[in-house]
Short mmCIF file of C-alpha atoms in Angstrom, two decimals:
data_model
loop_
_atom_site.label_atom_id
_atom_site.label_comp_id
_atom_site.label_asym_id
_atom_site.label_seq_id
_atom_site.Cartn_x
_atom_site.Cartn_y
_atom_site.Cartn_z
CA MET A 1 175.96 -85.97 -61.21
CA VAL A 2 175.94 -88.63 -58.75
CA SER A 3 178.12 -87.27 -55.67
CA GLU A 4 179.66 -89.92 -54.15
CA GLN A 5 180.50 -90.18 -50.50
CA SER A 6 183.13 -92.62 -48.64
CA SER A 7 183.55 -93.46 -45.23
CA GLU A 8 185.05 -96.42 -43.12
CA ALA A 9 182.58 -96.63 -40.82
CA GLU A 10 179.87 -99.63 -40.50
CA ALA A 11 177.94 -97.95 -37.93
CA ALA A 12 173.54 -98.48 -38.00
CA THR A 13 174.11 -100.70 -40.75
CA GLY A 14 172.00 -103.64 -39.26
CA GLU A 15 175.01 -105.73 -39.75
CA ARG A 16 174.34 -108.88 -37.46
CA GLY A 17 177.69 -109.13 -35.53
CA ARG A 18 179.03 -112.89 -34.57
CA PRO A 19 180.22 -113.36 -31.16
CA ALA A 20 184.24 -113.32 -30.14
CA ASP A 21 185.75 -116.27 -29.66
CA PRO A 22 185.31 -117.29 -25.56
CA GLN A 23 187.59 -116.23 -23.48
CA PRO A 24 189.04 -118.30 -20.77
CA PRO A 25 186.94 -117.60 -17.27
CA ALA A 26 188.70 -116.41 -14.44
CA PRO A 27 189.98 -119.24 -11.79
CA GLY A 28 188.17 -120.32 -9.52
CA ARG A 29 184.61 -118.36 -10.84
CA LEU A 30 183.37 -121.08 -12.33
CA SER A 31 182.08 -124.51 -11.20
CA ALA A 32 182.63 -127.84 -13.39
CA LEU A 33 179.93 -127.35 -15.43
CA GLY A 34 180.69 -123.86 -16.63
CA TRP A 35 184.08 -125.15 -17.19
CA ALA A 36 182.49 -127.69 -19.38
CA ARG A 37 180.46 -125.34 -21.17
CA TRP A 38 183.52 -123.04 -21.80
CA ALA A 39 185.77 -125.87 -23.47
CA TRP A 40 182.70 -127.33 -25.38
CA ARG A 41 182.35 -123.04 -26.73
CA THR A 42 186.13 -123.34 -27.34
CA LEU A 43 185.94 -126.91 -29.01
CA THR A 44 183.24 -125.62 -31.65
CA SER A 45 184.39 -122.25 -32.26
CA MET A 46 185.85 -121.91 -35.67
CA ARG A 47 189.51 -120.68 -34.96
CA THR A 48 189.37 -124.24 -32.82
CA ALA A 49 188.46 -126.33 -36.28
CA LEU A 50 190.62 -124.29 -38.17
CA ILE A 51 193.71 -125.31 -36.01
CA LEU A 52 192.68 -128.79 -36.09
CA LEU A 53 192.54 -128.58 -39.68
CA PHE A 54 195.79 -127.32 -39.91
CA LEU A 55 197.23 -130.05 -37.49
CA LEU A 56 195.91 -132.97 -39.61
CA ALA A 57 197.32 -131.16 -42.50
CA VAL A 58 200.64 -131.23 -40.82
CA GLY A 59 200.50 -134.79 -39.37
CA ALA A 60 199.42 -136.31 -42.83
CA ILE A 61 203.03 -135.11 -43.69
CA PRO A 62 204.79 -137.88 -42.54
CA GLY A 63 202.45 -140.27 -44.29
CA SER A 64 203.04 -138.62 -47.84
CA MET A 65 207.18 -138.74 -47.21
CA LEU A 66 207.63 -141.85 -45.41
CA PRO A 67 206.41 -145.53 -46.97
CA GLN A 68 203.32 -146.52 -45.12
CA ARG A 69 202.35 -150.59 -44.46
CA GLY A 70 199.06 -149.62 -45.81
CA VAL A 71 200.58 -148.94 -49.23
CA SER A 72 203.43 -151.01 -49.70
CA THR A 73 204.58 -153.27 -46.90
CA GLU A 74 207.91 -153.96 -48.86
CA GLN A 75 208.79 -150.23 -48.96
CA VAL A 76 209.26 -150.14 -44.99
CA ARG A 77 210.70 -153.30 -45.00
CA ASN A 78 213.40 -151.66 -47.05
CA TYR A 79 213.28 -148.82 -45.22
CA PHE A 80 214.09 -150.95 -41.86
CA ALA A 81 216.60 -152.64 -44.04
CA GLU A 82 218.74 -148.92 -44.57
CA ASN A 83 218.05 -147.26 -41.32
CA PRO A 84 218.07 -149.99 -38.91
CA GLU A 85 218.89 -147.23 -36.15
CA LEU A 86 216.00 -144.54 -36.95
CA ALA A 87 213.42 -146.59 -38.25
CA PRO A 88 212.67 -148.37 -34.82
CA TRP A 89 211.85 -144.99 -33.25
CA LEU A 90 209.90 -143.74 -36.22
CA ASP A 91 207.62 -146.89 -35.67
CA ARG A 92 207.12 -145.80 -32.07
CA PHE A 93 205.75 -142.79 -32.84
CA TYR A 94 203.14 -145.13 -35.49
CA LEU A 95 204.93 -143.13 -38.45
CA PHE A 96 205.26 -145.93 -40.88
CA ASP A 97 201.10 -146.09 -40.07
CA VAL A 98 199.70 -142.56 -39.60
CA TYR A 99 196.91 -142.60 -41.05
CA SER A 100 195.66 -145.55 -38.57
CA SER A 101 197.72 -143.92 -35.46
CA PRO A 102 195.91 -143.11 -31.91
CA TRP A 103 197.52 -139.56 -32.28
CA TYR A 104 195.92 -139.18 -36.39
CA ALA A 105 192.93 -140.34 -34.93
CA SER A 106 192.41 -137.97 -31.89
CA ILE A 107 192.93 -135.40 -34.18
CA TYR A 108 190.34 -136.77 -36.55
CA LEU A 109 187.75 -137.12 -34.00
CA LEU A 110 188.48 -133.56 -32.36
CA LEU A 111 187.50 -132.51 -35.73
CA PHE A 112 184.89 -134.12 -36.67
CA VAL A 113 183.04 -132.50 -33.11
CA SER A 114 184.23 -129.08 -33.59
CA LEU A 115 182.91 -129.11 -37.07
CA THR A 116 179.56 -130.62 -35.83
CA GLY A 117 179.03 -127.63 -32.88
CA CYS A 118 180.06 -125.40 -35.16
CA VAL A 119 178.60 -125.93 -38.68
CA LEU A 120 175.22 -127.25 -37.53
CA PRO A 121 174.37 -123.91 -35.06
CA ARG A 122 175.55 -121.81 -38.06
CA ALA A 123 173.80 -123.28 -40.68
CA LEU A 124 170.37 -123.14 -38.50
CA ALA A 125 171.66 -119.08 -38.01
CA HIS A 126 172.00 -118.58 -41.84
CA TYR A 127 168.57 -120.21 -42.61
CA ARG A 128 166.58 -118.13 -40.24
CA ALA A 129 168.68 -115.03 -41.81
CA MET A 130 167.66 -115.91 -45.20
CA ARG A 131 163.67 -115.93 -44.02
CA ALA A 132 164.26 -112.80 -42.31
CA GLN A 133 163.49 -109.61 -43.93
CA PRO A 134 166.37 -107.37 -44.80
CA PRO A 135 167.62 -104.76 -42.06
CA ARG A 136 165.91 -101.61 -42.06
CA THR A 137 166.98 -98.68 -43.41
CA PRO A 138 169.37 -96.88 -41.19
CA ARG A 139 168.84 -93.09 -39.63
CA ASN A 140 172.27 -91.37 -41.78
CA LEU A 141 172.97 -92.96 -45.20
CA GLY A 142 175.71 -90.28 -45.26
CA ARG A 143 177.99 -92.80 -43.04
CA MET A 144 177.41 -95.86 -45.54
CA PRO A 145 180.98 -96.56 -47.57
CA TYR A 146 178.68 -95.25 -50.59
CA SER A 147 176.02 -93.00 -50.61
CA ALA A 148 174.74 -90.27 -53.24
CA THR A 149 171.80 -88.05 -53.27
CA PHE A 150 169.90 -86.34 -56.30
CA THR A 151 166.60 -84.96 -56.58
CA SER A 152 163.44 -85.38 -58.84
CA SER A 153 160.14 -84.36 -59.51
CA ALA A 154 158.71 -87.98 -59.38
CA PRO A 155 156.78 -88.98 -56.13
CA PRO A 156 158.28 -91.26 -53.26
CA GLU A 157 156.31 -93.85 -54.15
CA GLN A 158 157.37 -93.50 -58.04
CA VAL A 159 160.86 -93.47 -56.99
CA LEU A 160 160.62 -96.60 -54.29
CA GLY A 161 158.92 -98.29 -57.97
CA GLY A 162 161.77 -97.42 -59.75
CA ALA A 163 163.91 -98.76 -57.46
CA ARG A 164 162.36 -101.94 -56.65
CA ALA A 165 161.93 -102.89 -60.47
CA LEU A 166 165.74 -102.19 -60.59
CA LEU A 167 166.31 -104.45 -57.82
CA ARG A 168 164.19 -107.50 -59.02
CA ARG A 169 166.47 -110.20 -57.64
CA HIS A 170 167.09 -108.64 -54.26
CA ARG A 171 164.67 -109.17 -51.00
CA ILE A 172 163.31 -106.00 -50.43
CA ARG A 173 161.85 -104.42 -46.81
CA THR A 174 159.92 -101.02 -47.81
CA GLU A 175 158.99 -98.62 -44.88
CA ALA A 176 157.25 -95.64 -44.60
CA ASP A 177 157.17 -92.49 -42.66
CA ALA A 178 153.93 -91.07 -41.97
CA ALA A 179 154.97 -88.03 -40.15
CA THR A 180 157.16 -86.76 -42.72
CA GLY A 181 156.07 -88.50 -45.84
CA ALA A 182 159.31 -90.18 -46.32
CA SER A 183 159.65 -93.62 -47.61
CA ALA A 184 162.34 -95.72 -47.44
CA LEU A 185 163.65 -99.50 -49.69
CA SER A 186 165.52 -101.59 -47.91
CA ALA A 187 167.56 -104.53 -50.11
CA GLU A 188 169.53 -107.09 -49.88
CA THR A 189 171.51 -110.09 -51.88
CA GLY A 190 174.54 -112.65 -52.17
CA TYR A 191 173.51 -114.86 -49.71
CA LEU A 192 173.94 -117.23 -51.86
CA ARG A 193 177.98 -116.37 -50.75
CA GLU A 194 176.97 -117.53 -46.90
CA THR A 195 174.93 -120.33 -48.50
CA GLY A 196 177.80 -121.52 -49.83
CA ASN A 197 180.29 -120.90 -47.18
CA VAL A 198 177.99 -123.24 -44.86
CA LEU A 199 178.19 -125.95 -47.60
CA PHE A 200 181.38 -125.92 -47.77
CA HIS A 201 181.84 -126.99 -43.92
CA VAL A 202 178.85 -129.28 -44.28
CA ALA A 203 180.42 -131.39 -47.16
CA LEU A 204 183.82 -131.17 -45.29
CA LEU A 205 182.09 -132.54 -42.53
CA GLY A 206 180.41 -135.18 -44.85
CA LEU A 207 183.26 -135.79 -46.39
CA LEU A 208 185.17 -136.82 -42.86
CA ILE A 209 181.99 -138.99 -42.58
CA ALA A 210 182.44 -140.83 -45.53
CA LEU A 211 186.17 -141.19 -44.65
CA ALA A 212 185.53 -142.81 -41.50
CA THR A 213 182.33 -145.50 -42.74
CA GLY A 214 184.90 -146.51 -45.24
CA SER A 215 187.21 -147.09 -42.67
CA PHE A 216 184.72 -149.39 -40.57
CA LEU A 217 183.08 -151.02 -43.02
CA GLY A 218 186.06 -151.42 -46.15
CA TYR A 219 189.11 -153.28 -46.18
CA ARG A 220 192.92 -153.28 -48.40
CA GLY A 221 195.02 -156.06 -48.52
CA ASN A 222 198.67 -155.86 -50.67
CA MET A 223 199.93 -159.07 -52.58
CA LEU A 224 202.47 -159.91 -55.13
CA VAL A 225 201.57 -161.54 -58.18
CA VAL A 226 204.32 -163.93 -60.23
CA GLU A 227 203.54 -162.93 -64.38
CA GLY A 228 201.61 -166.45 -65.01
CA ASP A 229 199.98 -166.55 -61.08
CA GLY A 230 196.44 -166.30 -60.48
CA PHE A 231 194.84 -164.42 -56.88
CA ALA A 232 191.57 -165.48 -55.51
CA ASN A 233 190.18 -162.49 -52.80
CA THR A 234 190.42 -164.56 -49.84
CA VAL A 235 192.40 -163.40 -46.67
CA THR A 236 195.19 -166.28 -46.78
CA SER A 237 196.01 -164.81 -49.86
CA TYR A 238 197.27 -161.80 -49.03
CA ASP A 239 200.87 -160.62 -48.03
CA SER A 240 199.10 -157.76 -45.85
CA TYR A 241 195.43 -157.60 -44.98
CA PHE A 242 193.84 -154.60 -43.29
CA PRO A 243 190.16 -155.09 -42.42
CA GLY A 244 187.87 -152.49 -41.31
CA THR A 245 186.46 -152.94 -37.69
CA VAL A 246 183.06 -154.50 -39.03
CA VAL A 247 184.56 -156.15 -41.39
CA ASP A 248 184.44 -159.98 -41.72
CA GLN A 249 186.35 -162.74 -44.00
CA GLU A 250 182.90 -163.81 -45.45
CA ASP A 251 182.88 -160.11 -46.17
CA LEU A 252 185.11 -160.25 -49.43
CA GLN A 253 183.71 -160.23 -52.78
CA PRO A 254 184.44 -163.81 -54.38
CA PHE A 255 186.22 -162.19 -57.41
CA SER A 256 189.59 -163.71 -58.94
CA PHE A 257 192.25 -162.99 -61.25
CA THR A 258 194.85 -164.46 -63.75
CA LEU A 259 198.37 -162.15 -64.60
CA GLU A 260 198.50 -163.46 -67.75
CA GLU A 261 201.26 -161.09 -68.64
CA PHE A 262 203.21 -158.07 -67.98
CA GLN A 263 205.44 -155.71 -69.60
CA ALA A 264 207.40 -152.60 -68.76
CA SER A 265 209.18 -149.84 -70.65
CA PHE A 266 211.61 -147.81 -69.75
CA VAL A 267 213.77 -144.73 -71.23
CA GLU A 268 216.60 -145.73 -73.23
CA ALA A 269 219.15 -143.03 -73.26
CA GLY A 270 219.41 -139.55 -72.00
CA GLN A 271 218.80 -137.49 -68.72
CA MET A 272 215.75 -139.87 -67.89
CA SER A 273 217.38 -143.34 -68.88
CA GLY A 274 216.28 -146.08 -66.58
CA GLN A 275 213.30 -144.41 -65.12
CA ALA A 276 209.60 -146.40 -66.11
CA SER A 277 207.87 -145.08 -69.10
CA SER A 278 204.77 -147.84 -69.03
CA TYR A 279 203.80 -150.47 -66.73
CA SER A 280 200.52 -152.50 -68.82
CA ALA A 281 199.52 -156.11 -67.36
CA ASP A 282 197.07 -158.63 -69.31
CA LEU A 283 194.54 -159.68 -66.43
CA THR A 284 192.01 -162.36 -66.87
CA TYR A 285 189.43 -162.06 -64.33
CA ARG A 286 185.97 -163.89 -62.64
CA ALA A 287 183.84 -161.83 -60.37
CA SER A 288 182.52 -165.02 -59.15
CA PRO A 289 182.85 -168.76 -59.39
CA GLU A 290 179.90 -169.16 -61.67
CA ALA A 291 180.82 -165.54 -63.90
CA PRO A 292 182.25 -165.63 -67.25
CA GLU A 293 185.55 -164.51 -67.48
CA ARG A 294 186.59 -161.42 -68.93
CA SER A 295 190.00 -159.35 -69.68
CA HIS A 296 191.20 -156.38 -68.24
CA THR A 297 194.37 -154.29 -69.12
CA LEU A 298 195.67 -153.04 -65.79
CA GLU A 299 197.69 -149.92 -65.77
CA VAL A 300 198.98 -147.08 -62.95
CA ASN A 301 195.90 -144.81 -62.32
CA HIS A 302 193.68 -147.45 -64.17
CA PRO A 303 192.72 -150.05 -61.44
CA LEU A 304 190.47 -152.77 -62.24
CA SER A 305 187.22 -152.32 -60.43
CA VAL A 306 185.10 -155.35 -59.88
CA ASP A 307 182.10 -156.36 -57.66
CA GLY A 308 183.01 -152.89 -55.79
CA ALA A 309 186.60 -153.46 -54.89
CA GLN A 310 189.27 -151.59 -57.16
CA VAL A 311 192.61 -153.21 -57.82
CA TYR A 312 195.51 -151.56 -58.37
CA LEU A 313 198.92 -151.94 -60.44
CA LEU A 314 201.62 -150.29 -57.31
CA GLY A 315 204.99 -151.81 -59.14
CA HIS A 316 207.41 -154.32 -60.17
CA GLY A 317 209.93 -156.50 -59.74
CA TYR A 318 211.83 -159.50 -60.72
CA ALA A 319 210.98 -162.98 -59.51
CA PRO A 320 214.33 -165.58 -60.51
CA GLU A 321 213.70 -168.97 -60.97
CA PHE A 322 215.81 -171.76 -59.47
CA ARG A 323 215.52 -175.50 -59.78
CA VAL A 324 217.27 -177.19 -56.45
CA GLU A 325 218.41 -180.84 -56.69
CA ASN A 326 219.43 -183.33 -53.58
CA ALA A 327 222.56 -185.42 -53.39
CA GLU A 328 220.22 -187.90 -55.15
CA GLY A 329 219.55 -185.58 -58.13
CA GLU A 330 215.71 -185.78 -56.58
CA THR A 331 214.04 -182.04 -57.73
CA VAL A 332 213.07 -180.68 -54.75
CA PHE A 333 212.29 -177.48 -55.37
CA ASP A 334 211.51 -176.01 -58.88
CA GLN A 335 209.70 -172.55 -58.91
CA PRO A 336 210.34 -168.49 -59.28
CA VAL A 337 211.20 -166.93 -56.32
CA PRO A 338 209.76 -163.31 -56.13
CA PHE A 339 212.63 -160.74 -54.88
CA ILE A 340 212.37 -157.23 -53.58
CA ASN A 341 213.74 -154.43 -55.15
CA ARG A 342 216.74 -153.13 -53.24
CA GLU A 343 217.19 -149.95 -55.28
CA GLU A 344 214.02 -148.63 -57.45
CA GLY A 345 216.54 -146.71 -60.08
CA ASN A 346 218.19 -150.26 -61.27
CA PHE A 347 216.08 -152.88 -59.76
CA ALA A 348 218.86 -154.72 -57.89
CA SER A 349 216.58 -156.98 -55.50
CA ASP A 350 217.31 -158.91 -52.67
CA GLY A 351 215.43 -162.23 -52.34
CA VAL A 352 215.67 -165.58 -49.61
CA ILE A 353 215.49 -169.67 -51.39
CA LYS A 354 213.96 -172.20 -48.83
CA VAL A 355 214.22 -175.58 -49.59
CA PRO A 356 212.67 -177.25 -46.34
CA ASP A 357 212.38 -180.70 -48.19
CA ALA A 358 216.16 -181.48 -49.11
CA GLY A 359 216.15 -184.81 -48.71
CA GLY A 360 218.27 -184.41 -45.31
CA LYS A 361 219.38 -181.14 -43.98
CA GLN A 362 216.91 -178.17 -45.00
CA LEU A 363 218.72 -175.96 -47.62
CA GLY A 364 218.84 -172.43 -47.42
CA PHE A 365 220.01 -169.23 -49.91
CA THR A 366 219.87 -165.65 -49.98
CA GLY A 367 220.52 -164.05 -53.02
CA VAL A 368 220.88 -161.07 -55.27
CA PHE A 369 219.47 -160.28 -58.58
CA LEU A 370 220.66 -157.70 -61.01
CA PRO A 371 218.81 -157.47 -64.35
CA SER A 372 221.09 -155.95 -66.46
CA ALA A 373 224.89 -156.83 -64.74
CA ALA A 374 227.51 -154.50 -65.01
CA GLU A 375 231.20 -153.38 -63.27
CA GLY A 376 230.82 -150.81 -60.58
CA PRO A 377 233.28 -148.47 -59.88
CA GLN A 378 234.77 -150.18 -56.99
CA GLY A 379 234.88 -153.22 -59.03
CA ASP A 380 231.77 -154.60 -57.31
CA LEU A 381 228.70 -156.03 -59.33
CA VAL A 382 225.94 -154.02 -59.80
CA SER A 383 223.18 -153.25 -61.99
CA ASP A 384 223.38 -150.16 -64.53
CA PHE A 385 219.77 -150.65 -65.68
CA PRO A 386 216.27 -151.76 -64.99
CA ALA A 387 215.56 -153.68 -67.69
CA PRO A 388 216.89 -157.61 -67.62
CA ARG A 389 219.53 -156.74 -70.61
CA ASP A 390 221.97 -159.42 -68.76
CA PRO A 391 220.51 -161.13 -65.91
CA VAL A 392 222.45 -162.28 -63.31
CA VAL A 393 222.21 -163.89 -59.49
CA THR A 394 224.55 -164.48 -56.82
CA LEU A 395 224.02 -166.40 -53.93
CA THR A 396 224.87 -167.39 -50.48
CA GLY A 397 224.21 -171.25 -49.24
CA TYR A 398 223.20 -172.90 -46.17
CA ARG A 399 222.46 -175.82 -44.82
CA GLY A 400 220.78 -176.91 -41.46
CA ASP A 401 217.67 -176.12 -39.49
CA LEU A 402 215.46 -173.38 -41.22
CA GLY A 403 213.82 -173.16 -38.10
CA LEU A 404 210.38 -173.37 -39.64
CA ASP A 405 208.84 -175.10 -36.75
CA THR A 406 210.11 -172.28 -34.18
CA GLY A 407 207.11 -169.63 -35.23
CA SER A 408 205.94 -167.86 -38.42
CA GLN A 409 208.91 -166.18 -40.46
CA SER A 410 209.10 -163.49 -43.10
CA VAL A 411 209.63 -165.04 -46.67
CA TYR A 412 212.16 -162.22 -47.06
CA GLN A 413 214.03 -163.31 -44.45
CA LEU A 414 216.37 -166.23 -43.68
CA HIS A 415 217.29 -167.37 -39.74
CA THR A 416 220.63 -168.81 -40.32
CA ASP A 417 221.69 -169.84 -36.44
CA ASP A 418 221.15 -173.78 -37.03
CA MET A 419 222.94 -173.31 -40.22
CA ALA A 420 226.12 -174.16 -41.48
CA GLU A 421 227.42 -171.25 -44.69
CA LEU A 422 227.81 -173.50 -47.61
CA GLY A 423 229.50 -170.61 -49.12
CA ASP A 424 228.60 -168.34 -52.23
CA SER A 425 227.87 -169.22 -55.76
CA PRO A 426 229.73 -168.19 -58.44
CA GLU A 427 227.75 -165.30 -60.91
CA LEU A 428 224.73 -167.55 -62.93
CA ARG A 429 222.80 -166.75 -65.83
CA PRO A 430 219.78 -168.06 -67.02
CA GLY A 431 220.69 -171.89 -67.60
CA ASP A 432 223.81 -171.92 -65.07
CA SER A 433 224.16 -174.26 -61.95
CA TRP A 434 226.06 -174.47 -58.73
CA LYS A 435 226.94 -177.68 -57.58
CA LEU A 436 226.57 -176.92 -53.82
CA PRO A 437 229.68 -178.15 -51.28
CA ASP A 438 229.40 -181.24 -49.62
CA GLY A 439 227.56 -183.03 -52.16
CA ALA A 440 224.65 -181.03 -50.94
CA GLY A 441 222.74 -180.86 -54.27
CA THR A 442 222.70 -178.65 -57.36
CA VAL A 443 221.20 -174.88 -57.68
CA THR A 444 219.96 -173.77 -61.23
CA PHE A 445 219.26 -170.41 -62.07
CA THR A 446 216.74 -171.10 -65.00
CA GLY A 447 215.12 -168.11 -65.90
CA TYR A 448 213.23 -165.10 -64.69
CA SER A 449 209.52 -163.89 -64.54
CA ASP A 450 207.92 -160.54 -63.81
CA TYR A 451 206.06 -160.01 -60.79
CA ILE A 452 203.83 -157.24 -59.53
CA SER A 453 202.51 -155.58 -56.45
CA MET A 454 199.14 -154.77 -56.41
CA GLN A 455 196.38 -153.21 -53.86
CA VAL A 456 192.67 -154.39 -53.34
CA ASN A 457 190.50 -151.73 -52.25
CA SER A 458 187.38 -151.89 -51.19
CA ASP A 459 185.40 -148.77 -49.68
CA PRO A 460 181.89 -148.65 -50.06
CA ALA A 461 181.49 -144.83 -48.88
CA ARG A 462 184.29 -143.68 -51.98
CA VAL A 463 181.22 -142.42 -53.95
CA PRO A 464 179.62 -140.19 -51.02
CA ALA A 465 183.06 -138.89 -49.99
CA LEU A 466 183.07 -137.86 -54.15
CA ILE A 467 179.97 -136.21 -53.76
CA ALA A 468 180.54 -134.37 -50.56
CA ALA A 469 184.33 -133.36 -52.28
CA SER A 470 182.81 -131.76 -55.20
CA THR A 471 180.23 -130.32 -53.23
CA ALA A 472 182.71 -128.68 -51.12
CA VAL A 473 184.42 -127.23 -54.29
CA LEU A 474 181.03 -125.76 -55.45
CA GLY A 475 180.50 -124.06 -51.91
CA LEU A 476 184.09 -122.96 -51.91
CA LEU A 477 183.19 -121.51 -55.78
CA ALA A 478 180.10 -119.65 -54.42
CA THR A 479 181.92 -118.15 -51.68
CA LEU A 480 184.92 -116.82 -53.73
CA PHE A 481 182.88 -115.39 -56.15
CA VAL A 482 179.72 -114.37 -54.68
CA ARG A 483 179.51 -110.87 -53.92
CA PRO A 484 177.13 -110.04 -50.56
CA ARG A 485 175.98 -106.26 -50.65
CA ARG A 486 172.97 -104.41 -49.26
CA VAL A 487 171.57 -101.20 -50.93
CA TRP A 488 169.12 -98.53 -49.23
CA VAL A 489 167.00 -96.03 -51.04
CA ARG A 490 165.08 -93.00 -49.07
CA ALA A 491 162.70 -90.64 -50.97
CA ARG A 492 161.12 -87.61 -48.92
CA PRO A 493 159.49 -84.92 -49.91
CA ASN A 494 161.53 -81.53 -50.17
CA GLU A 495 160.37 -77.78 -49.02
CA ASP A 496 160.64 -76.57 -53.17
CA GLY A 497 157.86 -79.81 -54.02
CA ARG A 498 160.82 -82.05 -55.22
CA THR A 499 161.77 -85.23 -53.80
CA VAL A 500 165.10 -86.09 -52.47
CA VAL A 501 166.36 -89.00 -53.34
CA GLU A 502 169.45 -90.97 -50.54
CA VAL A 503 170.79 -93.79 -52.30
CA ALA A 504 173.59 -95.87 -50.41
CA GLY A 505 175.64 -98.99 -50.70
CA LEU A 506 177.41 -101.24 -48.18
CA GLY A 507 179.64 -104.70 -49.57
CA LYS A 508 180.48 -107.24 -47.19
CA THR A 509 183.39 -108.02 -48.89
CA GLU A 510 186.50 -106.05 -49.95
CA ASN A 511 185.93 -105.67 -53.48
CA ALA A 512 186.24 -102.28 -55.51
CA ALA A 513 183.75 -103.83 -58.31
CA LEU A 514 180.90 -103.02 -55.78
CA THR A 515 181.32 -99.31 -56.14
CA ALA A 516 180.85 -99.28 -59.47
CA ASP A 517 177.70 -101.38 -58.71
CA PHE A 518 176.33 -98.91 -56.53
CA HIS A 519 177.34 -96.12 -58.93
CA SER A 520 175.70 -97.94 -61.57
CA PHE A 521 172.20 -97.97 -59.89
CA ALA A 522 172.24 -94.61 -58.50
CA THR A 523 172.41 -93.48 -62.12
CA SER A 524 169.81 -96.28 -63.49
CA LEU A 525 167.57 -94.87 -60.78
CA ARG A 526 167.88 -91.55 -61.47
CA ASP A 527 167.48 -91.92 -65.24
CA ARG A 528 164.66 -93.84 -64.65
CA LEU A 529 163.06 -91.26 -63.23
CA ARG A 530 163.41 -89.01 -66.38
CA ASP A 531 164.65 -86.22 -64.54
CA GLY A 532 167.19 -83.60 -65.18
CA PRO A 533 170.91 -83.20 -63.89
CA ALA A 534 171.25 -84.38 -60.31
CA VAL A 535 171.60 -82.09 -57.88
CA GLU A 536 174.89 -82.51 -55.95
CA THR A 537 174.87 -82.36 -52.16
CA GLY A 538 178.49 -82.30 -51.44
CA THR A 539 181.49 -85.09 -51.26
CA LYS A 540 182.73 -86.36 -47.76
CA GLU A 541 186.46 -87.27 -48.39
#
């Protein structure tokens, strides 16, 4: 019977200790260079890296809770309209541009420096440790967490030969004491755990580099495309454009596409009534003006990939179509106008119509589009379903100076300071007209089209980032499942002519299965030596 001895002490194990986190020096005892060295050691400690990684995650929370300009400028605009007092304060802290804000970039840069100064020395130390021999056999193996002793008639050389055969996957170091005739073997395995740990942190560093490279060499842009219209990948075609630091407009891929048809399906009944069940957009595109035309069905999470850029479907809305005639009956405006969703649940939308060439004073209209008009609880007109069951438009007309010559204006805002109000229209359904007061003309609601909001994202570091993230996962798996351990065997001749065999084991992680592994090794070694029952020498509790 093999005896086991347990102890919490790990003295004389040969464990390579890690230095404690640097402590702040006493004031007045260090020069400026000394303080700089202390600051560098503090910044490049693992504790600081973990704190910065935590701050990076906390800093990303506003980016997931608040609309971001880099994703949807329309949602940011709606948030400002719904929260006119809170939104400007949030904007002062860049909470609508979290990932491009100075404070987030500072955390990102500090984390990069901290990881670089922490991981590279650790990787070099691990490389040297892998090439070094296992630690020497401790003098007192009975102090190990697991230890066992038995006697055998086999000589010490045969004992170590049997142990070496059982530990063939371990790194082994042997020692001999000529004075006592004792021989010892030290074996170590599980270096893949620390390799995985280093690989995880190196991959995390590579991921940060890939993300930074993408922000320098990539770009993204947002736009609305009405059904039947086309898009060419030029800067002027975007509603909002966010280029990388070194990206020029000549670097944009020369692709183009046309939105042939869009289809949206919604849940008709039940608790999920009104929820979108599918969005599908049929596109025809060309990778370049000379390339052949191809087709693609664009869906959520199924982007169009063309020439290194990805085109994503973000959302959907309606573009009511209007025809405006002036006092002489001439058509001065005839096109769809995208209205921005006010409430995503029922697609009640707001929009602006600007008619600068009305043959006299300019005309402007603010409007509300209701895809499924119904009477609300307070008698007002609302939309009770997102699909166009009963589309209705109501307009408020203005005449005067649109102010287009005073500077750039948003197409979703109407400046009425220099305009006179013409009144409100009746409820207009497709085909209905509103004759403007004072002979200003006529507005006809001719129908509606679908539009989709889209984002083009070009990131040359996307594949390296994926490789780095996958490598980090593999390193993490090795860290979680590999069990590093050390085993020692000492064989010394006894006075009765037999050989006393001492076996000890030390696991570098808290794992109950390691004790069973050590015991299995001890019994296997005893059986391999073809000896009788083991002689118990006592068990330490």
